[in-house]
Backbone as a ProteinNet text record, in pm:
[ID]
protein_1_A
[PRIMARY]
XXXXXXXXXXXXXXXXXXXXXXXXXXXXXXXXXXXXXXXXXXXXXXXXXXXXXXXXXXXXXXXXXXXXXXXXXXXXXXXXXXXXXXXXXXXXXXXXXXXXXXXXXXXXXXXXXXXXXXXXXXXXXXXXXXXXXXXXXXXXXXXXXXXXXXXXXXXXXXXXXXXXXXXXXXXXXXXXXXXXXXXXXXXXXXXXXXXXXXXXXXXXXXXXXXXXXXXXXXXXXXXXXXXXXXXXXXXXXXXXXXXXXXXXXXXXXXXXXXXXXX
[TERTIARY]
3308.2	3321.2	3443.8	3535.1	3666.2	3634.6	3584.1	3579.8	3669.2	3808.3	3919.9	3967.6	3957.6	4027.1	3888.7	3766.3	3677.1	3698.9	3766.7	3800.6	3909.3	3995.2	4130.6	4122.6	3991.5	3986.7	3887.2	3819.5	3727.1	3857.6	3973	4085.5	4141.9	4146.2	4190.1	4167.6	4277.5	4174	4179.5	4082.4	4032.7	3965.1	3899.6	3808.8	3678.7	3584.1	3468.9	3427.9	3449.5	3407.3	3537.3	3687.5	3747.5	3709.7	3671.7	3671.9	3550.2	3434.9	3331.4	3391.5	3465.7	3490.5	3588.5	3660.9	3757.1	3644.7	3585.8	3509.7	3409	3393.3	3323.9	3410.8	3541.6	3642.3	3661.8	3670.3	3693.9	3606.4	3479.5	3367.7	3370.9	3443.6	3503	3634.2	3690.9	3822.6	3811	3897.4	3933.7	3995.8	4045.7	4089.3	4216.1	4301	4440.9	4420.1	4313	4294.3	4317	4306.4	4331.9	4191.9	4198.7	4102.3	4003.1	4011.8	3934.2	3872.3	3804.3	3778.5	3596.6	3535.7	3424.2	3448.5	3350.4	3374.6	3346.8	3395	3366.4	3203.7	3118.4	3003.7	2903.1	2943.6	2924.3	2938	3042.3	3046.9	2991.3	2955	2869.4	2717.5	2670.4	2538.3	2553.4	2646.5	2642.5	2640.4	2715.8	2775.6	2695.7	2638.7	2576.6	2628.1	2778.5	2845.6	2862.9	2884	2923.3	3048.8	3031.6	3162.2	3288.6	3281.1	3380.7	3447.9	3355	3399.1	3490	3412.9	3488.9	3627.6	3592.2	3789.9	3854	3819.4	3911.5	3968.8	3858.9	3856	3986.1	3996	4047.4	4179.6	4213.5	4347.5	4398.3	4331.4	4374.2	4383.8	4333.5	4339.8	4481.7	4505.1	4626.7	4748.2	4737.8	4836.7	4902.7	4779.6	4826.3	4894	4891.3	4933.2	4874.7	4723.2	4613.4	4605.2	4574.7	4514.3	4624	4656.5	4763.2	4671.1	4671	4621	4726.9	4632.7	4733.1	4678.1	4603.4	4550.8	4443.6	4436.2	4341.2	4340.5	4462.8	4494.5	4378.8	4406.5	4295.3	4163.3	4112.1	3971.6	3940.1	3806.6	3756.2	3653.9	3530.8	3448.2	3464.5	3419.4	3434	3555.1	3653.9	3791.3	3791.1	3726.5	3744.3	3873.7	3944.9	4048.4	4056.3	4134.9	4149.9	4260.2	4242.6	4327.1	4358.5	4478.8	4531	4506.1	4429.9	4433.1	4581.1	4615.6	4736.6	4715.6	4615.6	4563.2	4587.6	4678.9	4751.3	4882.5	4898.6	4979.3	5117.9	5099.5	5181.3	5283.4	5225.3	5311.3	5290.4	5227.2	5221.5	5284.6	5378.7	5426.8	5330.7	5284.5	5169.4	5056.6	5012.2	4908.9	4903.3	5035.5	5074	5073.2	5106	5063.8	4931.3	4843.3	4687.5	4616	4664.8	4604.8	4532.7	4607.4	4578.5	4546.1	4441.2	4348	4448.3	4502.7	4588.5	4513.5	4565	4519.7	4532.8	4615.1	4666.9	4545.7	4531.1	4430.2	4490.7	4420.4	4425	4407	4550.4	4558.8	4468.2	4416.5	4311	4375.5	4338.6	4441.4	4364.9	4432.1	4366.1	4258.6	4173.6	4078.6	4079.5	4059.8	4096.9	3946.2	3966.7	3808.3	3737	3644.4	3514.8	3558.2	3591.6	3616.4	3487.8	3507.5	3396.5	3321.3	3387.7	3338.3	3285.3	3351.2	3350.7	3197.1	3153.4	3012.8	2945.4	3027	3022.6	3000	3056.1	3036.5	3009.6	3050.3	3046.6	2961.5	2947.3	2859.5	2792.1	2798.5	2720.4	2665.3	2661.3	2689.5	2518.5	2482.7	2350	2286.1	2375.9	2329	2275.7	2326.6	2281.6	2323.7	2363.3	2454.4	2329.6	2385.3	2313.7	2223.3	2293.9	2206.1	2148.1	2093.7	2049.1	1926.5	1949.2	1783	1679.4	1703.8	1582.2	1476.5	1569.9	1474.7	1531.2	1664.2	1739.3	1716.5	1815.3	1829.4	1811.5	1863.6	1883.1	1738.2	1653.4	1538.5	1417.4	1402.8	1267	1142.9	1071.9	933.5	866.3	744.2	680.6	518.2	436.7	349.8	224.4	122.8	35.3	-84.8	-129.6	-241.7	-365.8	-477.1	-596.4	-696.9	-806.4	-966.4	-1003.7	-1068.9	-1133.4	-1283.9	-1367.6	-1525.5	-1515.2	-1589.7	-1582.9	-1752.2	-1795.7	-1917.9	-1968.7	-2066.2	-2121.8	-2271.2	-2272.4	-2415	-2489.4	-2619.6	-2667.9	-2834.7	-2867.6	-3004.1	-3008.6	-2881	-2886.2	-2706.1	-2689.2	-2550.9	-2557.1	-2472.9	-2448	-2291.4	-2299	-2183.4	-2097.9	-2006.5	-1943.6	-1812.4	-1853.1	-1689.4	-1621.3	-1495.6	-1365.8	-1262.2	-1341.9	-1286	-1238.6	-1173.9	-1112.2	-1230.7	-1337.6	-1451.8	-1596.6	-1584.9	-1728.4	-1852.2	-1968.5	-2056.8	-2150.1	-2250	-2331.6	-2412.6	-2464	-2559.7	-2465.4	-2337.9	-2271.4	-2231.9	-2201.4	-2181.7	-2285.4	-2413.5	-2527.3	-2538.3	-2531.6	-2556.8	-2433.6	-2306.1	-2194.8	-2185.9	-2322.2	-2317.4	-2426.4	-2489.1	-2563.7	-2540.1	-2616.8	-2567.1	-2562	-2477	-2450.3	-2477.4	-2429.4	-2380.9	-2232.3	-2183.2	-2052.8	-2005.9	-2046.5	-2010.5	-1927.3	-1825.7	-1721.7	-1777.3	-1716.9	-1767.4	-1775.5	-1631	-1646.1	-1764.8	-1789.4	-1909.8	-2060.7	-2047.5	-2155.9	-2207.8	-2069.7	-2050.2	-2100.9	-2026	-2063.4	-2210.7	-2254.7	-2415.9	-2488.4	-2439.7	-2536.9	-2523	-2403.5	-2353.5	-2453.1	-2432.1	-2490.8	-2611.5	-2683.8	-2842.5	-2899.5	-2795.8	-2815.1	-2915.4	-2870.4	-2940.4	-2864.6	-2963.8	-2904.6	-2874.9	-2773.2	-2720.4	-2813	-2937.8	-3017.2	-3123.2	-3116.2	-3245.5	-3172.1	-3005.3	-2966.8	-2939.4	-2955.4	-2917.8	-3032.4	-3136.6	-3273.8	-3317.3	-3304.5	-3323.2	-3225.5	-3114.6	-3037.4	-3103.6	-3113.4	-3189.1	-3299.4	-3398	-3538.8	-3482.1	-3390.4	-3347.4	-3346.4	-3218.4	-3191.5	-3282.8	-3351.9	-3469.1	-3566.8	-3593	-3711.4	-3657.1	-3501.4	-3440.3	-3419.7	-3441.1	-3415.1	-3583.5	-3653.2	-3812.8	-3827.4	-3765.7	-3770.9	-3756.6	-3822	-3821.6	-3682.8	-3662.6	-3556.8	-3581.8	-3499.1	-3534.9	-3621.8	-3637.3	-3742.4	-3657.6	-3716.5	-3664.2	-3595.6	-3664.2	-3597.3	-3462.5	-3423.9	-3320.9	-3230.8	-3245.6	-3157.9	-3124.9	-3180.5	-3155	-3026.4	-3006.4	-2898.6	-2942.1	-2870.8	-2935.2	-2912.5	-2800.7	-2810.2	-2910.8	-2929.3	-3014.2	-3149.5	-3211.8	-3296.5	-3301.5	-3170.8	-3157.4	-3167.7	-3095.1	-3120.4	-3262.7	-3337.6	-3474.4	-3536.9	-3523.9	-3624.1	-3544.9	-3422.8	-3408.6	-3453.3	-3457	-3522.9	-3704.8	-3757.5	-3879.5	-3904.4	-3817.2	-3853.7	-3793.5	-3710.5	-3713.2	-3795.8	-3848.4	-3993.8	-4120.3	-4126.4	-4241.1	-4231.9	-4081.3	-4032.2	-4076.3	-4080.6	-4068.4	-4024.4	-4125.7	-4018.4	-3939.4	-3853.6	-3695.9	-3773.6	-3693.8	-3698	-3624.2	-3494.9	-3394.8	-3390.1	-3494.2	-3513.2	-3573.5	-3603.9	-3735.3	-3605	-3633.3	-3569.8	-3542.8	-3406.6	-3388.9	-3454.4	-3442.6	-3489.9	-3634.6	-3691.5	-3854.8	-3903.4	-3793	-3827.9	-3828.9	-3742.4	-3698.3	-3812.6	-3864.3	-3962.3	-4088.6	-4137	-4261.6	-4222.4	-4124.8	-4099.8	-4096.1	-4064.6	-4088.7	-4256.4	-4293.3	-4484.9	-4521.3	-4498.5	-4572	-4525.7	-4396.5	-4353.3	-4452.8	-4433.4	-4497.5	-4397.5	-4399.6	-4326.7	-4330.8
157.9	87.8	-33.9	-27.1	-142	-271.8	-377.3	-477.2	-546.4	-538.9	-551.7	-457.7	-322.5	-250.7	-257.1	-294	-314.6	-424.3	-535.1	-678.7	-646.2	-563.5	-546.4	-459.6	-345.5	-316.6	-340.5	-409.1	-582.9	-619.9	-654	-750.8	-665.9	-519.5	-440	-450.7	-457.4	-439.2	-293.6	-240.9	-96.9	-70.9	20.1	60.9	64.7	69.5	54.4	180.4	301.2	421.1	445.8	402.6	454.3	339.9	204.2	98.2	139.1	197.6	244.5	342.8	441.3	577.9	494.8	419.4	350.8	284.1	204.8	146.3	223.2	350.4	442.3	484.1	509.1	571	435.2	315.1	210.4	190.7	219.4	243.2	323.3	421.1	517.4	500.8	405.7	412.1	307.3	316.4	233.3	93.1	-9.6	-127.8	-89.9	14.1	12	103.9	153.9	244.9	381.6	438.4	572.5	642.4	768.3	831	853.4	856.6	875.2	1021	1069.9	1201.8	1249.3	1189.8	1213.7	1319.6	1440.3	1526	1503.3	1580.2	1526	1542.2	1660.5	1659.6	1524	1465.4	1350.9	1235.3	1232.1	1107.6	1134.9	1238.1	1276.6	1226.6	1259.4	1202.9	1094.7	1027	865.3	776.7	799.4	753.5	792.9	905.2	975.9	1038.3	1015.3	1103.1	1254.6	1340.7	1491.4	1506.6	1651.9	1681.6	1659.4	1725.9	1751.8	1582.9	1453.6	1353.7	1273.1	1323.4	1290.9	1323.2	1459.3	1511.2	1435.5	1444.5	1383.4	1231.8	1176.2	1032.5	1026.1	1108.7	1102.8	1102.2	1237.7	1265.9	1116.7	1028.3	946.1	846.8	846.8	725.9	737.6	880.6	924.6	894.8	927	904.7	724.8	650.9	506.8	461.9	570.1	523	464.8	464.4	396.4	493	603.6	684.4	792.9	838.1	938.1	1042.1	1187.5	1285	1314.3	1345.4	1346.1	1484.6	1538.1	1667	1746.1	1874.8	1955.8	1903.4	1926.9	1831.9	1957.1	2072	2150.8	2159.5	2103.7	2122.8	2253.1	2264.8	2393.9	2377.5	2484.8	2463.4	2405.9	2310.6	2234.2	2155	2170.8	2093.2	1996.2	1901.9	1788.5	1734.3	1672.5	1609.2	1495.2	1487.6	1327.5	1249.9	1122.3	1046.5	914.2	864.5	726.7	631.3	506.2	415.6	342.7	304.9	183.4	87.8	-2.5	-126.4	-235.4	-252.2	-385.7	-407.9	-500.3	-554.3	-599.3	-640	-663.9	-533.8	-434.8	-296.4	-177	-237.8	-125.9	-178.9	-184.2	-210	-169.8	-67.5	-25.9	-94.5	-135.1	-252	-384.4	-417.3	-557.5	-577.3	-434.8	-447.1	-468.5	-399.5	-391.4	-489	-600.5	-693.5	-796.5	-834.6	-977.4	-931.6	-993.5	-947.6	-1022.3	-975.1	-1028.1	-995.7	-1038.6	-1014.4	-889.4	-829.9	-667.1	-605.4	-518.8	-404.7	-300.8	-239.3	-122.8	-18.2	96.8	197.3	303.3	349.8	457.4	619.4	667.8	807.1	887.9	999	1103.3	1172.8	1204.9	1294.2	1437.7	1429.9	1553	1664.7	1771.5	1843.8	1782	1759.9	1680.3	1517.1	1485.5	1324.7	1262.4	1122.9	1056.5	1175	1237.6	1271	1421.4	1453.9	1613	1647.4	1756.9	1767.3	1878.2	1890.5	1981.9	1904	1788.1	1743.9	1603.6	1494.7	1399	1324.4	1180.9	1070.4	1181.9	1199	1261.9	1448.8	1443.8	1590.8	1612.8	1716.8	1784.1	1846.7	1848.2	1915.8	1817.9	1724.5	1665.3	1512.7	1451	1312.7	1214.7	1095.7	976.4	1014.7	1086.5	1105.9	1248.3	1281.8	1414.9	1448.1	1517.3	1567.8	1610.5	1623.8	1683.4	1594.2	1451.1	1376.9	1213.3	1190.3	1105.4	984.2	871	745.5	743.7	848.3	829.9	867.5	925	997.7	918.8	918.2	829	906.5	813	930.7	908.4	1040	1012.5	1007.2	891.9	822.9	921.3	989.5	1028.9	932.6	904.6	811	879.2	847.5	902.8	822.1	869.1	764.1	793.7	652.7	628.9	558.7	601.5	548.2	446.3	352.1	231.5	231.9	232.6	231.9	93	24.1	-84.9	-78.9	-143.6	-146.9	-293.1	-291	-388.2	-343.3	-306.1	-258.7	-118.5	-45.2	104.4	94.5	265.1	250.5	250.3	218.8	245.6	293.4	377	451.6	421.6	332.2	268.9	315.4	373.8	457.1	365.1	404.1	358.4	403.4	531.4	553.8	502.1	499.9	408.3	428.2	565.9	585.5	464.6	372.4	318.5	399.5	378	455.8	460.3	548.2	542	453.2	380.7	253.6	139.9	109.3	24.7	46.6	169	239.6	183.4	213.2	198.7	-3	-69.5	-215.4	-228.2	-190.1	-260.2	-231.7	-124.9	-116.5	-191.5	-260.5	-356.6	-500.1	-514.5	-643.5	-768.6	-859.1	-972.6	-957.1	-819.9	-808.9	-858.1	-930.9	-983.5	-964.9	-913.9	-911	-824.5	-841.3	-756.8	-653.3	-513.5	-447.6	-490	-564.8	-615.9	-715	-790.6	-889	-786.4	-679.5	-603.5	-517.4	-459.3	-376.9	-459.1	-587.1	-687.9	-696.4	-753.3	-785.4	-655.4	-527.3	-402.4	-404.7	-411.9	-374.9	-497.2	-599.3	-711.5	-677.7	-646	-638.1	-478.9	-402.9	-269.4	-172.6	-209.7	-138.3	22.9	107.6	270	280.4	354.4	414.6	470.7	554.7	628.6	490.4	378.9	296.8	201	193.6	125.3	190.1	338.4	401.4	398.5	457.7	451.2	315.2	197	38.7	23.2	69.1	65	114.1	244.1	322.2	300.6	222	180.1	26.5	-39.6	-165.4	-144.8	-31.3	-3.3	33	116.9	173	48.7	11	-129.7	-226.6	-263.2	-348.8	-264.9	-139.1	-95.5	-72.8	-132.2	-127.7	-265.6	-332.9	-501.1	-533.1	-614.3	-633.4	-703.6	-707.9	-772.4	-947.5	-1033.9	-1148.6	-1198.6	-1056.9	-1129.4	-1188.2	-1249.5	-1372.1	-1283.1	-1164.3	-1082.5	-1056.2	-1022.8	-987.3	-1115.9	-1212	-1307.5	-1348	-1318.5	-1298.3	-1243.2	-1298.8	-1193.1	-1059.7	-958.1	-855.6	-829.4	-891.6	-882.9	-924.2	-1060.4	-1145.6	-1065.6	-1005.6	-926.2	-778.1	-711	-610.4	-656.3	-755.6	-799.6	-834.9	-917.6	-934.8	-794.2	-699.4	-597.3	-501.9	-529.5	-454.1	-520.8	-646.2	-726.6	-683.9	-710.7	-648	-490.1	-417.7	-294.3	-283.3	-377.1	-326.4	-391.1	-510.9	-579.8	-497.1	-397.4	-316	-208.6	-134.7	-32.5	63.1	104.5	186.8	333.6	413.5	555.4	625	661.9	719	840.2	790.6	895	982.7	971	1055.4	1162	1246.3	1396.1	1431.7	1267.6	1307.8	1316.6	1331.3	1283.1	1165.3	1135.8	965.2	907.1	994.1	925.1	923.7	1025.2	998.8	884.1	880.1	746.6	633.4	632.3	472.8	491.3	562.9	551.6	499.3	565.8	515.1	418.6	338.8	221	95.1	164.6	53.9	29.8	172.8	128.3	77.8	66.4	-20.2	-161.7	-212.7	-314.2	-375.6	-299.9	-358.7	-415.3	-443.2	-498.4	-648.2
-3341.4	-3198.5	-3209	-3137.2	-3134.2	-3043.7	-3081.8	-2999.6	-2937.2	-2993.2	-2976.9	-2850.7	-2835	-2737.8	-2637.8	-2643	-2517.3	-2447.4	-2530.6	-2442.7	-2362.2	-2419.2	-2335.4	-2210.8	-2224.4	-2126.9	-2000.5	-2046.8	-1942.1	-1886.4	-1911.5	-1841.9	-1768.7	-1742.1	-1662	-1528.1	-1410.5	-1286.6	-1243.9	-1261	-1246.1	-1134.3	-1092.9	-1005.6	-1109.1	-1076.8	-1134.3	-1231.5	-1184.7	-1247	-1324.2	-1303.7	-1424.2	-1529.7	-1506.5	-1606	-1683.1	-1629	-1714.2	-1763	-1760.3	-1851.8	-1953.3	-1938.2	-2059.6	-2118.4	-2105.4	-2176.6	-2276.1	-2218.4	-2294.2	-2422.1	-2383.6	-2502.3	-2588.9	-2526.9	-2613.6	-2750.6	-2675.5	-2781.3	-2920.2	-2873.4	-3005.3	-3062.7	-3031.1	-3069.3	-3220.1	-3289.1	-3385.6	-3351.6	-3422	-3350.8	-3306.3	-3346.4	-3276.6	-3151.3	-3114	-3019.5	-3036.4	-3153.2	-3212.2	-3240.3	-3276	-3326.6	-3220.7	-3092.3	-3006.1	-2919.3	-2958.1	-2909.7	-2904.5	-2807.9	-2786	-2665.1	-2689.7	-2555.1	-2416.2	-2323.9	-2207.1	-2160	-2198.7	-2211.8	-2250.7	-2352.8	-2428.7	-2350.4	-2290	-2225	-2095.7	-2019.3	-1914.5	-1942.4	-2056.9	-2081.4	-2098.3	-2166.8	-2175.6	-2028	-1945.2	-1836.6	-1738.3	-1756.9	-1592.5	-1490.7	-1527.7	-1429.2	-1489.3	-1372.4	-1378.4	-1502.4	-1517.9	-1631.8	-1540.2	-1408.2	-1327.8	-1291.8	-1270	-1219.1	-1388.7	-1478.1	-1603.6	-1635.6	-1604.8	-1607.3	-1486.4	-1358.9	-1305	-1328.8	-1383.9	-1423.3	-1537.7	-1631.3	-1742.5	-1732.8	-1617.9	-1577.5	-1498.3	-1426.4	-1346.2	-1433.6	-1569	-1668.8	-1749.7	-1776.6	-1814.6	-1763.5	-1616.1	-1495.5	-1495.5	-1529	-1566.1	-1655.8	-1777.2	-1890.9	-1966.7	-1938.4	-2006.2	-2156.2	-2121.3	-2223.7	-2247.3	-2376	-2411	-2472.8	-2455.2	-2531.9	-2653.9	-2769.8	-2890.5	-2965.9	-2903.4	-3001.1	-2927.4	-2910.3	-2814.3	-2671	-2637	-2497.1	-2404	-2425.5	-2348.1	-2391.4	-2466.3	-2517.7	-2575.5	-2543.8	-2588.8	-2683.2	-2711.9	-2789.3	-2950.2	-2979.3	-3116.3	-3121.2	-3033	-3014.2	-2904.1	-2909.1	-2801.2	-2832.8	-2665.2	-2687.7	-2770.6	-2805.5	-2883.4	-2802.2	-2812.2	-2703.5	-2786.3	-2759.8	-2810.1	-2742.3	-2700.8	-2617.1	-2606	-2493.1	-2482.5	-2387.4	-2438.9	-2316.4	-2358.5	-2455.2	-2507.3	-2405	-2330.5	-2246.2	-2324.1	-2448.4	-2533.6	-2574.1	-2557.1	-2609.6	-2489.6	-2390.6	-2273.3	-2150.2	-2110.1	-1952.4	-1818.1	-1835.4	-1742.8	-1772.5	-1881.5	-1890.2	-1847.7	-1856.6	-1787.9	-1643.7	-1596.3	-1429	-1379.8	-1450.4	-1460.5	-1527.9	-1578.9	-1669.8	-1600.9	-1495.1	-1411.1	-1278.1	-1248.4	-1097.4	-986.2	-873.3	-776.9	-661.6	-559.1	-426	-339.3	-399.7	-360.7	-371.8	-307.9	-345.1	-428.7	-502.6	-574.1	-511.2	-513.3	-381.8	-449	-331.7	-344.2	-334.8	-464.1	-465.7	-351.9	-297.7	-207.2	-276.8	-191.8	-249	-326.5	-426.8	-470.9	-461.3	-549.2	-552.7	-661.2	-588.4	-693.6	-671.7	-564.2	-532.4	-488	-432.5	-372.2	-265.3	-191.4	-74.8	-67.1	-242.9	-238.2	-257	-127.4	-172.4	-279.8	-393.9	-492.9	-621.9	-640.5	-748.1	-802.2	-683.5	-729.7	-677.9	-614.2	-574.1	-477	-393.8	-297.6	-334.6	-463	-498.6	-497.9	-395.7	-365.3	-495.2	-597.2	-753.4	-823.9	-831	-965.3	-962.7	-874.1	-911.9	-837.5	-816.6	-738.3	-625.2	-547.3	-429.2	-429.3	-554.1	-561.5	-488	-399.7	-336.6	-419.2	-535.5	-601.5	-693.2	-706.1	-776.6	-842.2	-794.4	-842.1	-754.5	-780.2	-716.9	-555	-491.4	-373.9	-284.3	-346.7	-328.8	-283.2	-153.9	-101	-131.3	-195.1	-260.8	-124.9	-91.6	4.1	-58.6	-21.5	-37.2	76	22.8	124.9	126.9	201.5	244	249	169.3	187.7	192.5	264.6	248.4	108.2	79.6	-94.5	-31.3	-132.9	-134	-219.2	-228.5	-328.2	-321.9	-465.7	-502.9	-559.5	-495.8	-524.1	-596.5	-667.6	-766.9	-741.2	-638.5	-609.8	-634.1	-755.6	-756	-765.1	-711.1	-702.9	-633.3	-671.4	-617.9	-464.4	-394.9	-239	-199.4	-169.4	-146.7	-10	0.3	114.7	165.5	309.1	387.5	362.9	359.8	360	499.5	528.1	653.1	792.9	865.5	971.9	1097	1083.1	1179.3	1119	1180.1	1139.2	1130.4	1073.4	1049.1	1171.6	1183.4	1302.8	1338.1	1269	1250.1	1330	1298	1371.3	1498.4	1508.9	1673.6	1751.2	1710.4	1790.1	1787.1	1692.8	1721.6	1813.9	1764.4	1897.9	2029.9	2064.2	2188.1	2266.5	2213	2236.6	2322.6	2413.9	2485.6	2379.5	2385.3	2303.7	2157.1	2116.8	1998.9	1976.1	1871	1844.5	1716.7	1656.4	1489.4	1448.3	1359.8	1327.7	1222.6	1219.4	1133.3	971.7	952.4	816.6	766.9	866.5	837	799.8	917.6	888.6	781.3	745.5	625	517.6	496.5	407.5	357.7	474.9	460.9	415.1	455.5	416.9	286	225.9	89.2	-6.9	44	-60	-88.1	50	47.7	-8	-73.9	-118.4	13.2	105.1	249.7	252.4	234.1	237.3	399.1	405.8	522.6	615.6	561.4	633.5	699.9	636.6	685.6	784.4	748.4	852	1001.4	985.3	1122.5	1170.6	1085.6	1169.2	1233.9	1187.9	1233.8	1347.8	1358.3	1440.8	1594	1565.1	1673.1	1713.8	1618.8	1684.2	1770.5	1692.8	1762.8	1922.3	1938.7	2084.9	2186.3	2119.7	2195.2	2217.6	2138	2142.1	2294.2	2258.1	2385.6	2520.6	2514.4	2623	2692.2	2617.3	2691	2734.4	2714.6	2745.4	2881.5	2979.3	3146.9	3135.4	3251.1	3290	3281.9	3201	3198.2	3085	2981.7	2889.7	2763.5	2707.9	2602.7	2491.8	2471.6	2362.3	2401	2524.1	2534.9	2539.9	2548.3	2519.7	2386.6	2270	2115.7	2047.8	1951.3	1874.3	1860.7	1877.9	1833.9	1650.4	1613.5	1470.4	1366.2	1475.4	1373.4	1365.3	1471.4	1462.3	1374.3	1395.8	1266.2	1178.6	1115.9	974.5	939.7	1015.4	1000.1	942.8	1050.9	1058.7	925.4	886.6	749.9	624	646.2	524.6	531.5	630.9	631	568.5	604.6	577.4	422.4	378.6	232.3	137.9	189.6	130.9	156.9	242.4	222.9	163.8	136.4	59.1	167.9	282.9	391.3	340.6	323.6	284.1	404.8	324.8	365.9	486.8	597.8	731.7	763.5	663.4	685.6	728.2	710.5	754.6	903	968.7	1113.3	1198.8	1342.1	1412.4	1435.6	1467.1	1493.3	1598.3	1677.3	1845	1809.7	1754.1	1753.3	1652.5	1544.6	1464.6	1534.1	1612.6	1668.2	1796.7	1873.6	1952	1871.3	1765.3	1655.8	1620.1	1580.4	1528.2	1631.2	1765.3	1868.9	1894.7	1915.1	1957.1	1829.2	1718	1604.7	1649.5	1705.9	1681.5	1807.6	1914.9	2041.6	2119.7	2244.5	2349.2	2319.1
[MASK]
++++++++++++++++++++++++++++++++++++++++++++++++++++++++++++++++++++++++++++++++++++++++++++++++++++++++++++++++++++++++++++++++++++++++++++++++++++++++++++++++++++++++++++++++++++++++++++++++++++++++++++++++++++++++++++++++++++++++++++++++++++++++++++++++++++++

């Protein structure tokens, strides 16, 4: 690696792709800019460009008079082209013209086969470059959303559904008059108290049936359904009421209503 040649390359006013390749060549040069013979495939692996791009850019640098092939110009297996670098402005007039940045824009060469807009081998190459449709920089990943379940342990593991549809017990409670609690608040309370979903569902139907039996103007109808529901849940948890999940929910609700009385 020649620090001197790398410094000279940095001082040249070149497009980014040309300078990148020139810096790679300088990395293999001796202090005099000689004995530079990395293969095009090696440069491609180091820089991320395709071999077609490397070939084009090397020809452009040669046309600018910055590099000169001195051996194995046509390359071949085991015979990488050897270059000399001419980057020193004191010995190369062409480097003098490129050594200082000016207000003039660097002319853009006409597109060749494999140039910037070539669909076969350059930046927009659909086979293997920056916007490669198979998995490179320009690919936008697709993330599929799915529902999850979270298990909380509060004396027992309670599986809480995180799907968009609220559970049946909440739908029943939210249909009651004067019920104004959000699902998040209700679900949080159910989880913290370790309430099995089957119990919550049974008591929700029971409360709905019990309220439907109250006469108009009854004091029970003026109360908060959520407060009454949570009181029933706490009572049933303390009494360790057997699971009635196998029975018909409407019959169970009627039995609960009769047991509590009007």
